[in-house]
Amino acid sequence: MNRFQRWIYGKWSVPTTAGALIAISLLLEHVLSESLNPTVGPQWWIDAAEHSTTSPVFTLANALMLAAAVVAGYGIVVAALRALTVKHLAIDLLVSIAAIGAIIIGNFWEAAAVTFLFAIGHALEAATINKTRSALAELVAVAPDTAVVMRNGEQQQVPASEVRMGEIVLVKNGAKVPVDGQVVAGTGAIDEASITGESIPVEKSKSDQVFAGTVSRGGFLQVLATGIGADTTLARIIHRVEDAQDAKAKTQAFIDRFSTWYTPAVMVLALVAGLISGDVVLALTLLVIGCPGALVISIPVAIVSGIGRAARNGILIKGGEFLETSAKISAVAVDKTGTLTEGRPQLTDVVVLAPDLDRVEVLRWAAAAEAGSEHPLARPILDTARAEGVAPKGIPGTVTPVPGKGIVTDVEGRQVLIGNMPLLEQYGVIDDVDAAAAARELAAAGRTPMIVAVDSAVIGVVAVADQIRRDAPEMVRRLHDAGVEKVVMLTGDTRLVAEAVGKATDIDEIHAGLLPEDKLDAVSELQRQGHTVAMVGDGVNDAPALATADIGVAMGAAGSAVAVETADIALMGDNLLKLPESIGLAKRTVAVMQQNIAIALFTVVVLLAGVFFGGVTMSIGMLVHEGSVLIVIINAMRLLRNTQGSTANPQRKQIRAATDAETIAV
């Protein structure tokens, strides 16, 4: 398609052609008026007509003005008829009736002006709406086109869509990563801004995960393809943003229902006014003035802008309804492990309580018990056992999880328990070596203790510690600044450990020793207190609470298809400050929605008053109407600006000034 064809089918061809016809018509009328020297004014061509209605120049000018109305109005009438076929009274219908009526009574200028301005408005709306969807366009643009793969021992460049699962993909300096995958060799720095919103490149080495659409800023990586095409994180993000930008908020649904009744009401008002006054022009003007265009577009344009801004910053919001609800969040419930803490616990203590055993034996039994467990605290025990040469061998025995208490397993024909005191009590194990005191001492030091018992005899206590995230206190402060009244910790850990974390992070309320159903009850209690609750968790043990909360938030969702698809808000990176940022953005979006509604309603009221009290013509009304549409769009586009600044470098001075208690191991 050449440039002329692109222009013909482009959004500006109709208003440009109509505008040219109107300009030529006005020029001819000006020539006629100069020859007749009529009264100068906005309707001077009518004055000229009174002097020479038979002038060929006047006839040609009228024909051109009529042609302009037809060119600009054809698409409007077609759109109105299509809407009628599905029993929808659209704004186009009001403009169509007004323009056709103006033509019937010989007012070609008003017909041309109204349709021309409406066509310009449509073109400008399309251009600005495309701008508000720029975040989605940017996501699509970062999708890689080609990939370098190893086939038959040689490097081959192929389209990214043709990479096969399990192939080795080479990522060189400056290249886009074409697939989701795992690094199998090499080191490099990857810019993950397109996925997580973080501007600082992340160092990658063997076993690290990389994502399609990210960019190498140095080094050389060999990547095993684990996600290709539509199965990549980037593809899922694009799909989610597309759906989210089209999803309606509750306010938008209300406006849509309002418009369904409003449009016929305007038609009835225009008909009644025309019959009572006998003024057809008044009735037609009311049809134009009453167009609720700015009102209809006020909400969706804000939603598109808000969700687009969030996507740029690595925040996926499921849709307009969740964006609107997020603005009302007054309480945030957070899990401890992996949210307030790093989620990488390490074994810190092995306390021997059995007189006939040593540290290595206690560690061996603990590791053997945890070998079949999926609990996050099992990993540091197994890693330490492996490092000390006492890692369990063979297939783990039967493991029975006891939620909120620990696990029970069979090791070498013997029953091994590892967990807290309630677990021992449930299985009738007597604490005759004061393991409870040892556990309390470890917990008071900010560690998570686990008592180990073999065949109903306590042999020792192991403890693990996790590091508090450096930005956790700052997250709590920013949540309060964003209007959140209460930040609550919900954890299955002991009270002493939870209080240590709570003190370091300034958490408002602590609930410790919780089972999954207890977390659900805690969220429900917050809702009964009148709070709109957001729950931040890992989506496994916290699933009931996440489902119950008004907004479920998944952190570090990059690479997790389930989190991207199911969470109400998915924070693609592990940056805690994205949470208050998402709430702040939601509040700004809702504020813009309210401003837009006020602008739209104010414009309609003022124009209607202007019609009844005189001074507002059909063309002036359409001009002001289209102006109001552009104002609400431009107002919404303010959301595309990144007013939060980069969260990749949080307030360093405040974090450096944090007390040593904020970085204790818990």
JSON list of N, CA, C and O in Angstrom, two decimals, residues 1 39 83 127 231 316 339 444 578 603-604:
[
{"chain": "A", "resi": 1, "resn": "MET", "atom": "N", "xyz": [0.85, -1.20, 0.00]},
{"chain": "A", "resi": 1, "resn": "MET", "atom": "CA", "xyz": [0.00, 0.00, 0.00]},
{"chain": "A", "resi": 1, "resn": "MET", "atom": "C", "xyz": [0.89, 1.25, 0.00]},
{"chain": "A", "resi": 1, "resn": "MET", "atom": "O", "xyz": [1.74, 1.42, 0.88]},
{"chain": "A", "resi": 39, "resn": "THR", "atom": "N", "xyz": [-23.65, 42.79, 4.96]},
{"chain": "A", "resi": 39, "resn": "THR", "atom": "CA", "xyz": [-23.24, 42.98, 6.35]},
{"chain": "A", "resi": 39, "resn": "THR", "atom": "C", "xyz": [-22.27, 41.87, 6.74]},
{"chain": "A", "resi": 39, "resn": "THR", "atom": "O", "xyz": [-22.53, 40.70, 6.50]},
{"chain": "A", "resi": 83, "resn": "ALA", "atom": "N", "xyz": [-25.55, 0.73, 14.70]},
{"chain": "A", "resi": 83, "resn": "ALA", "atom": "CA", "xyz": [-25.91, 0.67, 16.12]},
{"chain": "A", "resi": 83, "resn": "ALA", "atom": "C", "xyz": [-27.38, 0.36, 16.29]},
{"chain": "A", "resi": 83, "resn": "ALA", "atom": "O", "xyz": [-27.77, -0.39, 17.20]},
{"chain": "A", "resi": 127, "resn": "ALA", "atom": "N", "xyz": [-6.45, 9.15, 17.62]},
{"chain": "A", "resi": 127, "resn": "ALA", "atom": "CA", "xyz": [-5.02, 9.41, 17.78]},
{"chain": "A", "resi": 127, "resn": "ALA", "atom": "C", "xyz": [-4.61, 9.39, 19.25]},
{"chain": "A", "resi": 127, "resn": "ALA", "atom": "O", "xyz": [-3.58, 8.80, 19.62]},
{"chain": "A", "resi": 231, "resn": "ASP", "atom": "N", "xyz": [3.69, -19.01, 25.04]},
{"chain": "A", "resi": 231, "resn": "ASP", "atom": "CA", "xyz": [3.91, -19.52, 26.39]},
{"chain": "A", "resi": 231, "resn": "ASP", "atom": "C", "xyz": [4.96, -18.73, 27.16]},
{"chain": "A", "resi": 231, "resn": "ASP", "atom": "O", "xyz": [5.33, -19.11, 28.26]},
{"chain": "A", "resi": 316, "resn": "LEU", "atom": "N", "xyz": [0.87, -5.61, 36.79]},
{"chain": "A", "resi": 316, "resn": "LEU", "atom": "CA", "xyz": [-0.27, -6.05, 35.97]},
{"chain": "A", "resi": 316, "resn": "LEU", "atom": "C", "xyz": [-1.53, -5.99, 36.80]},
{"chain": "A", "resi": 316, "resn": "LEU", "atom": "O", "xyz": [-1.63, -6.64, 37.85]},
{"chain": "A", "resi": 339, "resn": "THR", "atom": "N", "xyz": [7.94, -12.22, 51.52]},
{"chain": "A", "resi": 339, "resn": "THR", "atom": "CA", "xyz": [7.36, -10.91, 51.26]},
{"chain": "A", "resi": 339, "resn": "THR", "atom": "C", "xyz": [8.10, -9.86, 52.07]},
{"chain": "A", "resi": 339, "resn": "THR", "atom": "O", "xyz": [8.76, -8.99, 51.52]},
{"chain": "A", "resi": 444, "resn": "ALA", "atom": "N", "xyz": [13.34, -15.81, 70.27]},
{"chain": "A", "resi": 444, "resn": "ALA", "atom": "CA", "xyz": [13.58, -14.47, 70.79]},
{"chain": "A", "resi": 444, "resn": "ALA", "atom": "C", "xyz": [14.73, -13.79, 70.06]},
{"chain": "A", "resi": 444, "resn": "ALA", "atom": "O", "xyz": [14.80, -12.56, 69.98]},
{"chain": "A", "resi": 578, "resn": "LYS", "atom": "N", "xyz": [6.70, -1.62, 44.74]},
{"chain": "A", "resi": 578, "resn": "LYS", "atom": "CA", "xyz": [5.68, -1.66, 43.68]},
{"chain": "A", "resi": 578, "resn": "LYS", "atom": "C", "xyz": [4.27, -1.74, 44.28]},
{"chain": "A", "resi": 578, "resn": "LYS", "atom": "O", "xyz": [3.31, -1.34, 43.63]},
{"chain": "A", "resi": 603, "resn": "THR", "atom": "N", "xyz": [-20.03, 20.46, 31.02]},
{"chain": "A", "resi": 603, "resn": "THR", "atom": "CA", "xyz": [-20.10, 20.95, 29.63]},
{"chain": "A", "resi": 603, "resn": "THR", "atom": "C", "xyz": [-21.52, 20.84, 29.08]},
{"chain": "A", "resi": 603, "resn": "THR", "atom": "O", "xyz": [-22.03, 21.78, 28.46]},
{"chain": "A", "resi": 604, "resn": "VAL", "atom": "N", "xyz": [-22.17, 19.70, 29.31]},
{"chain": "A", "resi": 604, "resn": "VAL", "atom": "CA", "xyz": [-23.54, 19.50, 28.81]},
{"chain": "A", "resi": 604, "resn": "VAL", "atom": "C", "xyz": [-24.49, 20.50, 29.44]},
{"chain": "A", "resi": 604, "resn": "VAL", "atom": "O", "xyz": [-25.33, 21.12, 28.75]}
]
